[in-house]
Short mmCIF file of C-alpha atoms in Angstrom, two decimals:
data_model
loop_
_atom_site.label_atom_id
_atom_site.label_comp_id
_atom_site.label_asym_id
_atom_site.label_seq_id
_atom_site.Cartn_x
_atom_site.Cartn_y
_atom_site.Cartn_z
CA UNK B 90 28.68 18.70 13.93
CA UNK B 91 29.38 16.80 17.12
CA UNK B 92 26.37 15.19 18.74
CA UNK B 93 25.57 13.50 22.03
CA UNK B 94 22.61 11.13 22.34
CA UNK B 95 20.74 10.98 25.64
CA UNK B 96 17.31 9.76 26.69
CA UNK B 97 14.66 10.82 29.18
CA UNK B 98 10.99 10.17 29.89
CA UNK B 99 10.52 13.76 31.05
CA UNK B 100 9.38 15.87 28.12
CA UNK B 101 10.26 19.23 29.65
CA UNK B 102 13.75 17.96 30.44
CA UNK B 103 14.14 16.87 26.81
CA UNK B 104 12.89 20.23 25.51
CA UNK B 105 14.85 22.48 27.84
CA UNK B 106 17.01 24.83 25.78
CA UNK B 107 16.24 23.00 22.52
CA UNK B 108 16.68 24.85 19.23
CA UNK B 109 15.00 22.08 17.20
CA UNK B 110 12.25 19.65 18.16
CA UNK B 111 11.09 16.70 16.02
CA UNK B 112 7.49 15.55 16.49
CA UNK B 113 6.53 12.00 15.45
CA UNK B 114 3.64 11.31 17.83
CA UNK B 115 0.91 8.74 17.15
CA UNK B 116 -1.64 9.21 19.90
CA UNK B 117 -3.67 6.17 20.90
CA UNK B 118 -1.50 3.55 19.21
CA UNK B 119 -3.01 0.51 17.54
CA UNK B 120 -6.15 0.56 19.69
CA UNK B 121 -7.21 4.01 18.51
CA UNK B 122 -6.08 3.25 14.95
CA UNK B 123 -8.35 0.20 14.91
CA UNK B 124 -11.29 2.44 15.84
CA UNK B 125 -10.29 4.82 13.01
CA UNK B 126 -10.72 2.03 10.46
CA UNK B 127 -13.38 -0.29 11.87
CA UNK B 128 -16.01 2.16 13.13
CA UNK B 129 -16.30 4.03 9.79
CA UNK B 130 -16.49 0.64 8.02
CA UNK B 131 -19.79 0.01 9.81
CA UNK B 132 -21.10 3.04 7.94
CA UNK B 133 -19.68 1.90 4.60
CA UNK B 134 -16.58 4.13 4.68
CA UNK B 135 -13.79 1.90 3.36
CA UNK B 136 -10.33 3.37 4.08
CA UNK B 137 -6.87 2.06 3.27
CA UNK B 138 -4.77 4.31 5.51
CA UNK B 139 -6.87 6.74 7.54
CA UNK B 140 -4.03 9.11 8.44
CA UNK B 141 -4.71 12.31 6.48
CA UNK B 142 -8.38 12.83 5.66
CA UNK B 143 -11.59 10.82 5.79
CA UNK B 144 -13.14 9.75 9.10
CA UNK B 145 -10.00 8.06 10.38
CA UNK B 146 -7.65 10.88 9.47
CA UNK B 147 -9.89 13.51 11.05
CA UNK B 148 -10.08 11.58 14.33
CA UNK B 149 -6.35 10.89 14.21
CA UNK B 150 -5.92 14.65 14.08
CA UNK B 151 -8.22 15.23 17.05
CA UNK B 152 -6.07 12.94 19.19
CA UNK B 153 -2.74 14.14 17.90
CA UNK B 154 -3.47 17.84 18.22
CA UNK B 155 -4.48 17.40 21.86
CA UNK B 156 -0.95 16.13 22.57
CA UNK B 157 0.79 18.45 20.12
CA UNK B 158 -0.55 21.58 21.81
CA UNK B 159 0.82 20.35 25.13
CA UNK B 160 4.21 19.90 23.44
CA UNK B 161 3.96 23.42 22.03
CA UNK B 162 3.24 24.79 25.51
CA UNK B 163 6.39 23.16 26.84
CA UNK B 164 8.40 24.48 23.88
CA UNK B 165 7.21 28.02 24.59
CA UNK B 166 8.10 27.70 28.26
CA UNK B 167 11.44 25.87 28.33
CA UNK B 168 12.93 25.57 24.82
CA UNK B 169 15.28 28.12 23.30
CA UNK B 170 13.75 31.32 21.92
CA UNK B 171 12.65 30.87 18.29
CA UNK B 172 12.84 27.06 18.59
CA UNK B 173 11.74 25.28 15.41
CA UNK B 174 9.24 22.41 15.61
CA UNK B 175 9.75 19.95 12.76
CA UNK B 176 6.53 17.98 12.50
CA UNK B 177 6.61 14.54 10.89
CA UNK B 178 3.31 13.41 12.43
CA UNK B 179 0.15 12.88 10.41
CA UNK B 180 -2.33 14.22 9.61
CA UNK B 181 0.40 16.58 8.42
CA UNK B 182 -1.69 19.58 7.39
CA UNK B 183 -3.97 19.53 10.46
CA UNK B 184 -1.10 19.05 12.91
CA UNK B 185 1.03 21.78 11.33
CA UNK B 186 -2.02 24.06 11.11
CA UNK B 187 -2.78 23.64 14.82
CA UNK B 188 0.83 24.20 15.88
CA UNK B 189 1.12 27.29 13.70
CA UNK B 190 -2.18 28.90 14.76
CA UNK B 191 -2.77 27.65 18.31
CA UNK B 192 0.64 26.38 19.39
CA UNK B 193 2.48 29.68 19.27
CA UNK B 194 5.68 28.11 17.89
CA UNK B 195 7.60 28.14 14.64
CA UNK B 196 6.61 24.98 12.81
CA UNK B 197 7.36 23.26 9.52
CA UNK B 198 5.74 20.03 8.36
CA UNK B 199 7.91 17.44 6.63
CA UNK B 200 7.01 14.46 4.45
CA UNK B 201 8.80 12.21 1.95
CA UNK B 202 5.94 11.95 -0.55
CA UNK B 203 7.58 14.20 -3.12
CA UNK B 204 10.87 12.30 -2.94
CA UNK B 205 8.95 9.07 -3.45
CA UNK B 206 7.07 10.53 -6.39
CA UNK B 207 10.30 11.59 -8.08
CA UNK B 208 11.56 8.00 -7.94
CA UNK B 209 8.25 6.73 -9.34
CA UNK B 210 8.36 9.17 -12.26
CA UNK B 211 11.98 8.22 -12.93
CA UNK B 212 11.04 4.54 -13.03
CA UNK B 213 8.13 5.22 -15.37
CA UNK B 214 10.19 7.15 -17.93
CA UNK B 215 13.35 5.06 -17.61
CA UNK B 216 15.49 7.75 -16.02
CA UNK B 217 17.56 8.13 -12.88
CA UNK B 218 15.93 10.08 -10.06
CA UNK B 219 19.12 12.11 -9.53
CA UNK B 220 18.77 13.48 -13.06
CA UNK B 221 15.25 14.84 -12.49
CA UNK B 222 14.35 18.32 -11.31
CA UNK B 223 10.72 18.95 -10.44
CA UNK B 224 8.25 21.58 -9.36
CA UNK B 225 5.70 19.89 -7.10
CA UNK B 226 3.08 22.00 -5.33
CA UNK B 227 -0.24 21.60 -3.56
CA UNK B 228 -1.01 20.27 -0.10
CA UNK B 229 0.49 17.35 1.77
CA UNK B 230 -0.34 14.02 0.11
CA UNK B 231 -2.01 15.97 -2.73
CA UNK B 232 0.93 17.72 -4.32
CA UNK B 233 1.08 17.93 -8.11
CA UNK B 234 4.15 17.54 -10.31
CA UNK B 235 3.50 20.55 -12.53
CA UNK B 236 6.97 20.56 -14.09
CA UNK B 237 9.49 17.78 -14.62
CA UNK B 238 12.90 18.24 -16.22
CA UNK B 239 15.34 15.47 -17.14
CA UNK B 240 18.91 16.77 -17.37
CA UNK B 241 17.47 20.24 -17.85
CA UNK B 242 15.02 19.28 -20.62
CA UNK B 243 11.26 19.45 -20.07
CA UNK B 244 9.51 16.08 -19.89
CA UNK B 245 6.01 16.34 -21.41
CA UNK B 246 3.18 15.21 -19.17
CA UNK B 247 1.88 12.85 -21.85
CA UNK B 248 5.24 11.05 -21.83
CA UNK B 249 4.99 10.62 -18.06
CA UNK B 250 1.42 9.33 -18.36
CA UNK B 251 2.41 6.88 -21.09
CA UNK B 252 5.31 5.72 -18.96
CA UNK B 253 2.99 4.85 -16.09
CA UNK B 254 0.40 3.23 -18.35
CA UNK B 255 3.01 1.02 -20.00
CA UNK B 256 5.05 0.10 -16.93
CA UNK B 257 3.78 -3.32 -15.74
CA UNK B 258 4.16 -2.68 -12.01
CA UNK B 259 2.98 0.93 -12.07
CA UNK B 260 -0.04 0.07 -14.22
CA UNK B 261 -0.97 -2.64 -11.70
CA UNK B 262 -0.28 -0.68 -8.52
CA UNK B 263 -1.21 2.93 -9.33
CA UNK B 264 -4.58 2.77 -11.08
CA UNK B 265 -6.07 5.71 -9.16
CA UNK B 266 -3.06 7.95 -9.68
CA UNK B 267 -2.98 7.09 -13.38
CA UNK B 268 -6.69 7.80 -13.72
CA UNK B 269 -6.28 11.13 -11.91
CA UNK B 270 -3.45 12.07 -14.26
CA UNK B 271 -5.61 11.25 -17.28
CA UNK B 272 -8.38 13.48 -15.97
CA UNK B 273 -6.43 16.33 -14.32
CA UNK B 274 -3.26 16.34 -16.39
CA UNK B 275 -0.64 15.94 -13.66
CA UNK B 276 0.86 13.16 -11.55
CA UNK B 277 0.31 13.59 -7.83
CA UNK B 278 1.39 12.30 -4.47
CA UNK B 279 0.52 10.17 -2.48
CA UNK B 280 0.29 6.41 -3.13
CA UNK B 281 -2.68 4.70 -4.74
CA UNK B 282 -4.08 3.68 -1.34
CA UNK B 283 -3.68 7.12 0.15
CA UNK B 284 -5.06 9.05 -2.81
CA UNK B 285 -8.09 6.81 -3.27
CA UNK B 286 -9.51 7.79 0.14
CA UNK B 287 -9.06 11.56 -0.30
CA UNK B 288 -11.47 11.65 -3.22
CA UNK B 289 -15.19 10.89 -3.57
CA UNK B 290 -14.97 8.67 -6.64
CA UNK B 291 -12.91 5.52 -6.08
CA UNK B 292 -14.03 3.91 -2.81
CA UNK B 293 -17.70 4.81 -2.46
CA UNK B 294 -19.16 1.62 -3.99
CA UNK B 295 -17.82 -1.63 -2.49
CA UNK B 296 -18.29 -3.53 -5.74
CA UNK B 297 -16.02 -1.09 -7.59
CA UNK B 298 -13.15 -0.74 -5.11
CA UNK B 299 -11.17 -3.74 -6.38
CA UNK B 300 -11.24 -2.22 -9.86
CA UNK B 301 -8.96 0.54 -8.60
CA UNK B 302 -6.58 -1.31 -6.28
CA UNK B 303 -4.24 -4.29 -6.32
CA UNK B 304 -4.21 -6.98 -3.64
CA UNK B 305 -2.03 -9.53 -5.43
CA UNK B 306 1.05 -8.61 -3.37
CA UNK B 307 1.61 -8.01 0.34
CA UNK B 308 2.19 -4.29 -0.22
CA UNK B 309 -0.51 -2.52 1.82
CA UNK B 310 0.00 0.78 0.07
CA UNK B 311 -1.91 -0.07 -3.11
CA UNK B 312 -5.33 0.32 -1.50
CA UNK B 313 -6.51 -2.71 0.47
CA UNK B 314 -9.11 -2.13 3.18
CA UNK B 315 -7.31 -1.23 6.39
CA UNK B 316 -4.00 -1.88 4.66
CA UNK B 317 -1.82 0.30 6.84
CA UNK B 318 -3.48 -1.02 10.01
CA UNK B 319 -2.57 -4.55 8.90
CA UNK B 320 0.99 -3.47 8.16
CA UNK B 321 1.65 -1.82 11.52
CA UNK B 322 -0.13 -4.63 13.40
CA UNK B 323 2.21 -7.14 11.76
CA UNK B 324 5.09 -4.87 12.69
CA UNK B 325 4.00 -4.82 16.32
CA UNK B 326 3.76 -8.61 16.40
CA UNK B 327 7.23 -8.89 14.87
CA UNK B 328 8.65 -6.38 17.38
CA UNK B 329 7.17 -8.16 20.38
CA UNK B 330 8.41 -11.56 19.23
CA UNK B 331 11.85 -10.61 17.91
CA UNK B 332 12.79 -8.13 20.60
CA UNK B 333 11.16 -10.21 23.30
CA UNK B 334 13.56 -13.01 22.47
CA UNK B 335 16.55 -10.69 22.22
CA UNK B 336 16.89 -10.84 18.42
CA UNK B 337 17.90 -7.27 17.68
CA UNK B 338 18.46 -5.83 14.20
CA UNK B 339 21.94 -4.81 13.13
CA UNK B 340 23.04 -1.49 14.55
CA UNK B 341 22.71 1.37 12.07
CA UNK B 342 26.01 3.02 11.23
CA UNK B 343 25.85 6.79 11.05
CA UNK B 344 27.86 7.32 7.88
CA UNK B 345 27.42 9.73 4.98
CA UNK B 346 26.16 7.03 2.63
CA UNK B 347 23.46 6.04 5.15
CA UNK B 348 22.06 9.56 5.38
CA UNK B 349 18.31 9.59 4.93
CA UNK B 350 16.65 11.60 2.14
CA UNK B 351 14.26 12.99 4.76
CA UNK B 352 14.42 16.79 4.92
CA UNK B 353 15.01 17.13 8.67
CA UNK B 354 18.78 16.76 8.95
CA UNK B 355 19.36 18.97 5.91
CA UNK B 356 17.26 21.73 7.47
CA UNK B 357 19.35 21.61 10.63
CA UNK B 358 22.53 21.64 8.57
CA UNK B 359 21.33 24.66 6.59
CA UNK B 360 20.29 26.61 9.65
CA UNK B 361 23.48 25.84 11.56
CA UNK B 362 26.01 26.26 8.74
CA UNK B 363 24.28 28.55 6.24
CA UNK B 364 24.60 25.92 3.50
CA UNK B 365 21.45 26.43 1.42
CA UNK B 366 19.10 23.45 1.14
CA UNK B 367 16.25 23.15 -1.36
CA UNK B 368 13.40 20.94 -0.23
CA UNK B 369 9.63 20.62 -0.09
CA UNK B 370 8.06 22.13 3.00
CA UNK B 371 4.62 22.30 4.62
CA UNK B 372 4.08 25.87 5.78
CA UNK B 373 1.30 28.45 6.05
CA UNK B 374 0.54 29.46 2.46
CA UNK B 375 0.23 33.22 2.71
CA UNK B 376 0.76 33.76 -1.02
CA UNK B 377 3.01 30.91 -2.14
CA UNK B 378 0.17 29.34 -4.16
CA UNK B 379 -2.07 32.21 -5.15
CA UNK B 380 -5.31 30.29 -5.77
CA UNK B 381 -5.25 28.35 -2.49
CA UNK B 382 -6.36 30.02 0.77
CA UNK B 383 -3.77 32.15 2.54
CA UNK B 384 -4.30 30.34 5.86
CA UNK B 385 -3.93 26.83 4.40
CA UNK B 386 -0.92 24.61 5.06
CA UNK B 387 0.55 24.07 1.62
CA UNK B 388 3.43 21.89 0.43
CA UNK B 389 5.79 23.54 -2.02
CA UNK B 390 9.47 23.84 -2.93
CA UNK B 391 11.51 26.33 -0.96
CA UNK B 392 14.95 27.14 0.37
CA UNK B 393 16.33 27.17 3.89
CA UNK B 394 19.52 28.66 5.29
CA UNK B 395 20.61 30.22 8.59
CA UNK B 396 17.91 32.88 8.14
CA UNK B 397 15.06 30.36 7.93
CA UNK B 398 12.65 29.32 5.18
CA UNK B 399 12.28 31.20 1.91
CA UNK B 400 9.30 30.20 -0.23
CA UNK B 401 9.17 31.43 -3.84
CA UNK B 402 5.78 32.49 -5.16
CA UNK B 403 4.49 29.73 -7.42
CA UNK B 404 1.39 31.47 -8.76
CA UNK B 405 -1.80 29.56 -9.58
CA UNK B 406 -2.19 25.81 -9.50
CA UNK B 407 -4.07 24.46 -12.53
CA UNK B 408 -7.75 25.02 -11.72
CA UNK B 409 -8.70 21.36 -11.50
CA UNK B 410 -5.78 20.57 -9.20
CA UNK B 411 -6.64 23.58 -7.04
CA UNK B 412 -10.26 22.42 -6.79
CA UNK B 413 -9.15 19.01 -5.49
CA UNK B 414 -6.88 20.66 -2.93
CA UNK B 415 -9.49 23.19 -1.85
CA UNK B 416 -11.98 20.45 -1.00
CA UNK B 417 -9.41 18.92 1.35
CA UNK B 418 -8.32 22.26 2.80
CA UNK B 419 -11.84 23.01 4.01
CA UNK B 420 -11.86 19.73 5.92
CA UNK B 421 -8.36 20.30 7.29
CA UNK B 422 -9.23 23.80 8.49
CA UNK B 423 -12.35 22.64 10.34
CA UNK B 424 -10.59 19.55 11.70
CA UNK B 425 -7.67 21.55 13.10
CA UNK B 426 -9.86 24.20 14.70
CA UNK B 427 -12.24 21.57 16.11
CA UNK B 428 -9.35 19.68 17.71
CA UNK B 429 -7.89 22.82 19.25
CA UNK B 430 -11.21 24.02 20.70
CA UNK B 431 -13.18 20.82 21.34
CA UNK B 432 -16.02 22.05 19.13
CA UNK B 433 -18.17 19.00 18.30
CA UNK B 434 -20.24 20.87 15.72
CA UNK B 435 -17.11 21.84 13.79
CA UNK B 436 -15.93 18.24 14.02
CA UNK B 437 -19.25 17.03 12.61
CA UNK B 438 -19.06 19.55 9.79
CA UNK B 439 -15.50 18.49 8.95
CA UNK B 440 -16.71 14.89 8.68
CA UNK B 441 -19.74 15.92 6.65
CA UNK B 442 -17.62 17.88 4.16
CA UNK B 443 -14.98 15.17 3.76
CA UNK B 444 -15.03 13.99 0.12
CA UNK B 445 -15.29 10.23 0.76
CA UNK B 446 -17.45 10.42 3.90
CA UNK B 447 -19.95 12.67 2.10
CA UNK B 448 -19.99 10.33 -0.91
CA UNK B 449 -21.04 7.41 1.31
CA UNK B 450 -23.00 8.82 4.28
CA UNK B 451 -25.96 11.13 4.81
CA UNK B 452 -25.94 13.82 7.56
CA UNK B 453 -27.73 11.76 10.26
CA UNK B 454 -25.25 8.93 9.71
CA UNK B 455 -22.33 11.34 10.04
CA UNK B 456 -23.69 12.75 13.31
CA UNK B 457 -24.03 9.23 14.76
CA UNK B 458 -20.59 8.25 13.44
CA UNK B 459 -19.01 11.21 15.24
CA UNK B 460 -20.76 10.29 18.49
CA UNK B 461 -19.58 6.69 18.23
CA UNK B 462 -15.98 7.62 17.47
CA UNK B 463 -15.82 10.20 20.26
CA UNK B 464 -17.07 7.69 22.81
CA UNK B 465 -14.71 4.93 21.60
CA UNK B 466 -11.70 7.27 21.75
CA UNK B 467 -12.64 9.27 24.84
CA UNK B 468 -9.43 8.54 26.75
CA UNK B 469 -7.36 10.39 24.12
CA UNK B 470 -9.73 13.35 23.64
CA UNK B 471 -9.65 15.51 26.78
CA UNK B 472 -10.83 18.57 24.86
CA UNK B 473 -14.15 16.81 24.13
CA UNK B 474 -14.95 15.71 27.69
CA UNK B 475 -18.26 17.58 27.81
CA UNK B 476 -19.21 16.69 24.25
CA UNK B 477 -18.55 13.01 24.96
CA UNK B 478 -21.08 13.05 27.79
CA UNK B 479 -23.72 14.18 25.30
CA UNK B 480 -22.59 11.61 22.74
CA UNK B 481 -22.93 8.80 25.28
CA UNK B 482 -26.43 9.97 26.19
CA UNK B 483 -27.55 10.11 22.55
CA UNK B 484 -26.20 6.65 21.79
CA UNK B 485 -27.87 5.23 24.90
CA UNK B 486 -31.20 6.91 24.17
CA UNK B 487 -31.48 5.99 20.49
CA UNK B 488 -33.06 5.17 18.17
CA UNK B 489 -29.86 4.34 16.34
CA UNK B 490 -29.34 4.19 12.61
CA UNK B 491 -28.63 0.62 11.56
CA UNK B 492 -25.02 -0.03 10.58
CA UNK B 493 -23.12 -2.98 9.11
CA UNK B 494 -21.59 -4.29 12.33
CA UNK B 495 -18.73 -6.68 11.66
CA UNK B 496 -18.34 -5.60 8.03
CA UNK B 497 -14.72 -6.18 6.96
CA UNK B 498 -14.69 -4.04 3.84
CA UNK B 499 -14.34 -4.72 0.15
CA UNK B 500 -10.68 -5.75 0.12
CA UNK B 501 -9.46 -6.74 3.56
CA UNK B 502 -6.53 -9.12 3.97
CA UNK B 503 -5.72 -11.18 7.03
CA UNK B 504 -2.98 -10.16 9.43
CA UNK B 505 0.05 -12.39 8.90
CA UNK B 506 1.96 -14.10 11.67
CA UNK B 507 5.67 -13.42 12.09
CA UNK B 508 6.37 -16.89 10.68
CA UNK B 509 4.32 -16.11 7.57
CA UNK B 510 6.16 -12.83 7.08
CA UNK B 511 9.51 -14.62 7.29
CA UNK B 512 8.39 -17.24 4.77
CA UNK B 513 6.98 -14.71 2.30
CA UNK B 514 9.65 -12.01 2.62
CA UNK B 515 12.89 -13.93 2.94
CA UNK B 516 14.96 -10.98 1.81
CA UNK B 517 13.65 -8.97 4.73
CA UNK B 518 12.33 -11.18 7.55
CA UNK B 519 11.10 -8.08 9.37
CA UNK B 520 8.61 -7.48 6.59
CA UNK B 521 9.78 -3.92 6.10
CA UNK B 522 8.75 -2.83 9.59
#
């Protein structure tokens, strides 16, 4: 298909007549992200990523949904009828939930966690990823590989587990995921660092956190405290220095071999040409997974063609896997509805029910945490303008619960300079950013 690339700073101009809209917003940038990590740390909540659940992920959703609903309004008013919003922004489930329920637009959420998991399983069992066919279902960042075939032959789950346990890098980097597979029977997305903060068991005691993570490399994703914040901060420093001095990366060539494994372009191809594409999509459940709530945003395999998305009925998730997902779904539901309505009580309840927050904090601490995060992030939370006035008054009046101000977490690493990144990552002086 022929394409023309143009740019504009006017959102409505960009959206006018659009059939497809990609959303990759990160509201508040590094400043808000720092609040997402550092304020919960004062209360003992030690996060690696903070983009899906836990205190940071919930607040990330409050900011993002405020912007997303404005985008949806513009789509309804100026985009083509039946325009499809392809959401790549985290927290995936909350953002897609809000767009689907409150945004009034067609929306699909897209992630690469399943593709990454396929490559990890292939590495663990000594196979090529292209020879694997999988069924992977659940919710975003907590999808479960319930069936794996290698060249059409079933791969037993105990073989996959043994492969991870005996692979030197996987055994070092993926301790939480391996432990979850031992206890629940199935390998799951997302990375060790992500998964560890969605659950109540692995990051609640500072003295135990290092047992479950690896900090021997510069890879943030294995679970270090504030790991993703460090990574993107280093990326910002690199960008400002390299681009500021005119050192631009090589231009990407748009050729077939450079095509990304991300689902987005294949969805557009399927809808425009009718060529069927099988992928993994985040959509309203209805009855795709029968023992997860019908209103939840689930992630499951499906097909897309010129008629849209077709999701086969999977049936029941294994009960233990469903229980893990259901705990997160309750938080996602409350978080999405709170963000869309500015309901501080629903926001507090979402925080209180979050698996890791509830493992670390008591209810009064959660109430104070919410007040503190609302006040710190007020400029990005217009829907909470009245609630923030009350939060400011409560914090000013006191008495306040004592917190660990300045606490850096159980496994925090220093932010590297651009020179240090170049020295340590000679094969990629941009440090992967």
